[in-house]
Structure formats: structure tokens, C-alpha cells
Coordinates of C-alpha atoms in Angstrom, one line a residue:
Chain A
M1 CA -0.1 -0.2 0.2
L2 CA 1.1 3.3 -1.1
N3 CA 1.6 5.7 2.4
P4 CA 0.3 9.3 2.5
L5 CA 3.6 10.7 1.7
Q6 CA 4.1 9.0 -2.0
K7 CA 0.5 10.1 -2.9
Q8 CA 1.1 13.4 -1.8
L9 CA 4.3 12.6 -4.4
L10 CA 2.4 11.3 -7.2
N11 CA -0.3 13.8 -7.0
D12 CA 1.1 17.2 -5.9
F13 CA 4.4 17.4 -8.4
Q14 CA 3.3 16.2 -11.7
Q15 CA 3.6 20.0 -12.7
D16 CA 5.0 21.8 -9.7
F17 CA 8.2 20.2 -9.7
P18 CA 11.0 23.0 -8.8
L19 CA 13.6 24.1 -11.4
S20 CA 16.0 24.5 -8.6
P21 CA 19.8 23.3 -7.2
T22 CA 17.7 21.3 -4.9
P23 CA 14.6 20.5 -5.5
Y24 CA 13.9 17.5 -3.2
S25 CA 14.6 19.5 -0.8
D26 CA 12.4 22.3 -1.7
I27 CA 9.8 19.4 -2.0
A28 CA 10.6 18.0 1.2
K29 CA 10.3 21.4 2.8
S30 CA 7.0 22.3 1.4
I31 CA 5.2 19.5 2.6
G32 CA 7.2 19.1 6.2
A33 CA 9.3 15.9 5.6
S34 CA 13.2 15.8 5.1
E35 CA 14.7 15.7 2.0
Q36 CA 16.2 11.9 2.9
E37 CA 12.4 10.5 3.2
V38 CA 11.2 12.4 -0.4
L39 CA 14.3 10.8 -2.2
D40 CA 13.7 7.5 -0.2
A41 CA 9.6 7.7 -1.1
L42 CA 10.2 8.9 -5.1
Q43 CA 12.9 6.0 -5.2
E44 CA 10.6 3.4 -4.0
L45 CA 7.8 4.5 -6.8
K46 CA 10.3 4.3 -9.1
K47 CA 11.3 1.0 -8.1
L48 CA 7.5 -0.6 -7.6
D49 CA 7.2 1.2 -11.2
Y50 CA 4.0 3.8 -10.1
I51 CA 6.7 6.5 -11.8
S52 CA 7.7 5.9 -15.1
R53 CA 10.5 9.0 -14.4
I54 CA 10.2 12.5 -13.2
G55 CA 10.7 15.0 -16.4
P56 CA 9.8 16.6 -19.4
I57 CA 6.5 16.4 -21.7
V58 CA 6.9 17.9 -24.5
P59 CA 3.5 18.6 -26.7
P60 CA 3.2 17.4 -30.2
N61 CA 4.4 19.2 -33.0
K62 CA 7.0 20.9 -31.2
L63 CA 10.1 18.9 -32.1
G64 CA 9.2 17.0 -34.9
C65 CA 6.0 16.6 -37.1
S66 CA 3.5 13.9 -35.5
M67 CA 0.3 12.6 -36.5
L68 CA -2.3 10.6 -35.2
L69 CA -3.8 7.6 -38.1
A70 CA -6.4 5.1 -37.6
M71 CA -6.7 1.7 -40.1
S72 CA -9.6 -0.7 -40.0
V73 CA -8.6 -3.7 -40.3
P74 CA -9.9 -7.2 -39.9
E75 CA -9.7 -9.3 -36.2
E76 CA -7.4 -11.9 -38.0
Q77 CA -4.9 -9.3 -39.3
L78 CA -4.9 -7.4 -36.5
Q79 CA -1.8 -8.6 -34.7
S80 CA 0.5 -9.2 -37.6
V81 CA -0.4 -5.8 -39.1
A82 CA 0.2 -4.4 -35.2
Q83 CA 3.9 -5.9 -35.5
I84 CA 4.8 -4.6 -38.9
I85 CA 3.7 -1.2 -37.4
N86 CA 5.7 -1.1 -34.3
Q87 CA 8.7 -2.0 -36.2
F88 CA 8.9 1.6 -37.8
Q89 CA 10.8 3.4 -34.8
E90 CA 8.5 6.7 -35.7
V91 CA 5.9 4.7 -34.0
N92 CA 5.3 6.0 -30.7
H93 CA 2.5 4.0 -29.4
N94 CA 0.1 1.8 -31.3
Y95 CA -3.4 0.8 -29.3
Q96 CA -6.0 -1.4 -30.5
R97 CA -9.7 0.2 -29.8
E98 CA -13.2 -0.8 -29.9
N99 CA -14.5 0.4 -33.3
R100 CA -14.6 -0.4 -37.0
F101 CA -11.2 1.6 -36.7
N102 CA -9.7 -0.6 -34.8
L103 CA -6.0 0.2 -34.5
W104 CA -5.0 3.7 -33.4
F105 CA -1.0 4.7 -33.6
V106 CA 0.9 8.0 -33.5
L107 CA 3.6 8.2 -36.0
I108 CA 6.5 11.1 -34.8
A109 CA 8.6 11.9 -38.0
Q110 CA 11.8 14.7 -38.2
N111 CA 9.6 17.0 -40.7
S112 CA 6.2 16.3 -42.9
S113 CA 8.4 14.9 -45.7
H114 CA 9.7 12.1 -43.4
L115 CA 6.1 11.8 -42.1
E116 CA 4.7 11.2 -45.4
A117 CA 7.3 8.8 -46.7
V118 CA 6.5 6.5 -43.1
I119 CA 2.8 6.8 -44.3
A120 CA 3.3 5.7 -47.0
E121 CA 6.1 2.7 -46.3
I122 CA 3.0 1.4 -43.6
E123 CA 0.5 1.5 -46.0
S124 CA 2.6 -0.6 -48.7
E125 CA 3.9 -3.3 -46.1
T126 CA 0.3 -3.7 -44.6
G127 CA -1.7 -3.4 -47.8
F128 CA -4.2 -0.9 -45.7
K129 CA -4.8 2.4 -46.0
T130 CA -4.5 5.0 -43.0
M131 CA -7.4 7.6 -42.2
R132 CA -4.7 10.9 -41.4
L133 CA -6.1 12.7 -38.3
P134 CA -3.6 15.3 -37.4
L135 CA -3.6 18.0 -35.1
L136 CA -5.2 21.0 -35.7
A137 CA -5.7 22.7 -32.0
D138 CA -4.7 21.2 -28.8
F139 CA -7.1 22.7 -26.0
F140 CA -5.7 21.1 -23.3
I141 CA -3.2 23.0 -20.9
N142 CA -2.6 21.0 -17.8
L143 CA -1.5 17.3 -18.7
G144 CA -1.2 16.4 -15.2
F145 CA -3.5 13.7 -14.1
E146 CA -5.2 13.7 -10.9
L147 CA -5.7 10.5 -8.5
D148 CA -8.5 9.2 -7.0
W149 CA -7.4 7.5 -3.7
D150 CA -11.0 6.4 -2.9
D151 CA -11.8 3.3 -4.6
Chain B
M1 CA 14.4 30.1 -30.2
I2 CA 15.5 26.6 -29.5
D3 CA 19.0 25.8 -30.2
S4 CA 21.3 22.5 -30.0
K5 CA 22.2 23.2 -26.6
D6 CA 18.5 22.9 -25.6
L7 CA 18.3 19.5 -27.6
Q8 CA 21.1 18.1 -25.9
L9 CA 19.7 18.8 -23.2
I10 CA 15.8 17.6 -23.6
K11 CA 17.3 14.4 -24.7
I12 CA 19.1 13.3 -21.9
I13 CA 16.7 14.9 -19.0
Q14 CA 13.6 12.7 -21.2
H15 CA 15.3 9.8 -19.3
G16 CA 14.0 10.8 -16.1
L17 CA 15.5 13.1 -13.6
P18 CA 17.8 11.6 -11.2
I19 CA 16.1 11.3 -7.5
T20 CA 19.0 12.5 -5.9
S21 CA 20.4 15.8 -3.8
R22 CA 21.5 17.8 -6.8
P23 CA 20.0 16.5 -10.4
F24 CA 20.3 18.9 -12.4
N25 CA 24.0 19.6 -11.7
E26 CA 24.0 15.6 -12.3
I27 CA 22.5 16.3 -15.8
G28 CA 24.8 19.1 -16.5
N29 CA 27.2 17.2 -15.9
Q30 CA 26.7 14.4 -18.8
I31 CA 26.6 17.5 -21.4
G32 CA 29.5 19.7 -20.0
M33 CA 26.7 22.4 -19.0
N34 CA 26.6 23.9 -15.7
E35 CA 23.7 23.4 -12.8
S36 CA 22.7 27.0 -13.2
E37 CA 22.6 27.3 -16.9
V38 CA 20.4 23.8 -17.4
I39 CA 18.2 25.3 -14.9
E40 CA 18.1 28.4 -16.6
R41 CA 17.2 26.6 -20.0
L42 CA 14.8 24.2 -18.7
T43 CA 12.4 26.9 -17.0
C44 CA 12.8 29.0 -20.2
L45 CA 12.3 26.1 -22.5
K46 CA 9.3 25.8 -20.1
N47 CA 8.0 29.4 -20.3
T48 CA 7.6 29.0 -23.7
G49 CA 5.5 26.1 -23.9
L50 CA 8.3 23.8 -25.7
I51 CA 8.1 21.7 -22.2
K52 CA 4.6 21.4 -21.8
R53 CA 4.8 20.1 -18.2
F54 CA 7.8 19.0 -16.0
G55 CA 7.1 16.7 -13.5
V56 CA 6.4 13.2 -12.1
I57 CA 5.3 11.6 -14.5
V58 CA 3.0 8.7 -12.9
R59 CA 1.8 5.2 -14.8
H60 CA -1.6 4.6 -15.1
Q61 CA -2.2 1.5 -15.5
R62 CA -0.1 0.7 -12.4
L63 CA -2.1 3.0 -10.2
G64 CA -5.2 1.0 -11.2
Y65 CA -6.6 3.2 -14.1
T66 CA -6.8 0.2 -16.6
A67 CA -10.0 1.6 -18.4
N68 CA -9.1 4.1 -21.2
A69 CA -11.4 6.0 -23.8
M70 CA -11.1 8.0 -26.5
V71 CA -14.4 9.7 -27.0
V72 CA -15.0 11.7 -30.8
F73 CA -17.5 14.1 -31.3
N74 CA -18.8 15.9 -34.3
I75 CA -19.3 19.8 -33.1
P76 CA -20.2 22.6 -35.3
D77 CA -16.8 24.2 -36.9
Q78 CA -18.0 27.9 -35.5
S79 CA -18.2 26.5 -31.8
V80 CA -15.2 23.7 -31.6
V81 CA -13.2 25.4 -30.0
K82 CA -15.2 26.9 -27.3
V83 CA -16.5 23.5 -26.7
G84 CA -13.0 21.9 -27.0
E85 CA -12.2 24.2 -24.1
M86 CA -14.5 23.7 -21.7
I87 CA -14.4 19.7 -21.9
S88 CA -10.5 20.6 -21.4
Q89 CA -11.5 21.9 -17.9
A90 CA -13.3 18.6 -16.3
K91 CA -10.6 17.2 -14.0
Y92 CA -11.0 13.2 -15.1
V93 CA -10.3 14.1 -19.0
N94 CA -6.5 14.8 -19.8
L95 CA -6.3 14.9 -23.6
C96 CA -8.5 17.4 -25.5
Y97 CA -8.0 17.6 -29.6
Q98 CA -9.4 19.1 -32.7
R99 CA -8.8 17.1 -35.9
P100 CA -10.1 17.2 -39.2
R101 CA -12.8 15.3 -40.2
Q102 CA -12.9 12.5 -42.7
G103 CA -16.0 12.6 -44.9
T104 CA -19.7 10.9 -43.8
N105 CA -18.1 8.2 -42.5
W106 CA -15.8 9.7 -40.0
P107 CA -17.2 13.6 -39.2
Y108 CA -15.8 13.9 -36.1
N109 CA -13.7 17.0 -35.8
L110 CA -13.0 17.2 -31.8
Y111 CA -11.3 14.3 -29.7
C112 CA -10.9 14.1 -26.0
M113 CA -9.6 11.1 -23.8
I114 CA -10.9 9.7 -20.5
H115 CA -9.0 7.6 -18.0
G116 CA -10.6 5.8 -15.3
K117 CA -10.2 2.7 -13.1
N118 CA -13.1 1.0 -14.4
R119 CA -15.3 1.0 -17.6
S120 CA -18.6 2.0 -16.2
K121 CA -16.2 4.7 -14.0
V122 CA -15.2 6.2 -17.3
L123 CA -18.9 6.0 -18.8
Q124 CA -20.4 7.4 -15.5
Q125 CA -17.9 10.7 -16.3
L126 CA -18.8 10.9 -19.8
D127 CA -22.2 11.1 -18.8
Q128 CA -21.1 13.8 -16.4
L129 CA -19.0 15.8 -19.2
I130 CA -21.9 15.7 -21.5
D131 CA -24.2 17.0 -19.3
T132 CA -22.1 19.6 -18.2
C133 CA -20.8 20.8 -21.2
K134 CA -24.2 20.5 -22.9
L135 CA -23.2 17.6 -25.7
S136 CA -26.3 15.5 -25.6
Q137 CA -27.3 17.1 -29.5
F138 CA -23.7 16.4 -30.8
E139 CA -23.0 12.5 -32.5
R140 CA -20.3 10.7 -30.6
E141 CA -18.2 7.4 -30.6
I142 CA -16.4 6.2 -27.8
L143 CA -13.8 4.0 -28.8
F144 CA -12.4 2.0 -25.4
S145 CA -8.7 0.4 -25.9
R146 CA -8.6 -3.4 -25.5
H147 CA -4.9 -3.9 -26.3
C148 CA -1.7 -1.7 -26.2
F149 CA 0.5 -3.0 -28.5
K150 CA 3.1 -0.5 -28.1
Q151 CA 3.8 2.6 -25.7
R152 CA 7.0 4.5 -25.2
G153 CA 7.5 7.3 -23.3
A154 CA 10.5 8.1 -24.9
F155 CA 11.0 8.9 -28.6
Y156 CA 14.0 8.8 -30.7
C157 CA 14.6 10.2 -34.1
T158 CA 17.6 9.6 -35.6
P159 CA 17.6 11.0 -40.1
T160 CA 21.8 11.0 -39.3
A161 CA 23.6 10.4 -36.5
S162 CA 24.9 13.5 -35.9
S163 CA 21.4 15.3 -35.1
D164 CA 19.5 12.9 -33.4
L165 CA 16.1 14.1 -31.0
A166 CA 14.6 12.3 -28.7
F167 CA 11.9 13.5 -26.6
S168 CA 8.6 12.8 -24.8
V169 CA 5.3 13.4 -26.5
A170 CA 2.0 13.3 -25.6
H171 CA -0.5 11.5 -27.9
G172 CA 0.0 13.0 -31.1

């Protein structure tokens, strides 16, 4: 079970993480713990895989060129098509979703011509057309994730 | 304007800040940059929006948030910005994007993502969202994820050995 300090560290420092020489000491002061307690708790959370890392999130299309794509693939071919797609290093994530468009993946490329080339290769190697869904506007300001400990 | 030193810094720091007393100093040592320059550059990247947020990146799945639905809406063009901004205020919505419609087969232009501990919780939150933002009259589809074939936080793009980029990105 997570202790109150761990819960607080998971919930409260997704965005207001101090960019200072001693961030963990600053966090400790702000929540009334010692630096060592904060370091220990975070290392434990990392070890238990509750935290993937402490670091930056870069919005899409700021560094490089990204696009969401969807495919409609017969169920029995889904696994093999997904495997072909996953081999491309430009694929950031790839999910099966419950819909007639059942495969959804995001590509990140160096620029738009690189992106187009990868899409063409994926379509040719899988034999399926993609539906292209570039980003027009991002309404989200806060990417933090509010955790609910109740249930 | 971002320069090659910023890229170098993002490339190294996206693997994770060390959990030690002087983590920015450690990062700086790896790329020959002093601690104050690391902090200054990160602060600047955050202020200009190139870093959307900097902090603890949690594993939703591990914390019990195993259900996730992408919900797509067909919103009239003249109100899509207003509706998008309203949807993104909901605390259980963690992404909200406008994308182009794809003809009558896929007429949706607004996408949002809802994570929850189970399906019924996600659907309950969606009902709440539809109620709060008055979305009931708009055509929509709910796409629960069934299987994750690939998910990586860090991304590498190496067109040439000398100019590689690496970064973590939100759902594009």
C-alpha cells in the first residue's frame, strides 16, 4: 500500500516540480518532510513502477512532426498488422480500440516529408489504408493527472 | 528559439531526472553544462511552452487506471473551440484535441481521452461531461482501448547520426 507521503508525491508534483538546484529538498520543505524521506519515497515509487520517470512532456508537433492515424483491420489480421507497424521506430504508441477503426497509432517524424514517407511505407507493407488525423488545435493546458485514492 | 544545446538537454533529461540531492548538476555534468545553465534553459523551455510540463510522470495502469476511452464528437465548426476549451476543464479528461473530419464516414472533429479505474467509471464521467458541457445533441462515438501494442514515453528520431532528437510526447 502507498503511504500518505507517496500519494502526495504522486499527485502534487506532476507539474509544479521545482526547477531549482535542490528540488527534492524544496519539495520536502513544502510538505513538512525531510529531503531523505522524499528521496526514499520517490526511489521506492520508481522501483515499484508507479512512476515512469521525473521529466519533461513535450507537446505534439513542437519538436518534429507527429500524426494520429487509424486503420480498419479484420480481427484475424490485427496482430500481424500491429507488429509490422510497431517495427517502425517512428511509432510512439499503438492501440487496439473497440470500433470499426480498430487500430490507432501515433507517428513522430523529423518533418512532414519524413512523415509522409513513413505513412506510405506502412500502407504498402500492411496493405491497409490509413485515416490521417493531424492535430488542428490542442485545448489542453494541464497534462497532469489527478489521482483518486477513494476506490 | 530552441538551439542545439536545448535539444541536447531535452534528449538527456527525458530519460528521467536523477533522484538525488543535486539532480540538475548531475544532468549538467553529462553534457558539459553547469547546473545554473541547466535550470535556466529548462525554465525558459517551460515558459515558452516547448516543455508542456515538467514533473512526476505516473503510470496510470499501475495505479489502477486500466480503462481508457477516446471519445470523438462532431461539433459545429463555429463552436468547436469553445466546446474544446470547456471539455478540457474537466478533471477526468486528460487530452482534448481538434482534428479534421474525414467525410461522412468519420465526421468527428473533437477528440478527448478519459482514463478511469473501470469502464463504468469512465462512462459515468462521460455522462457527467455530456451533461456539464451540453453535448447530448452532438453525434459521438466511444472507443475503449482493448490492447496496447506499443507505448513508449521516450522517442528517438535519428535521420542522421549527428542530429538526433529524443523526447517524450503527449498523444499526437
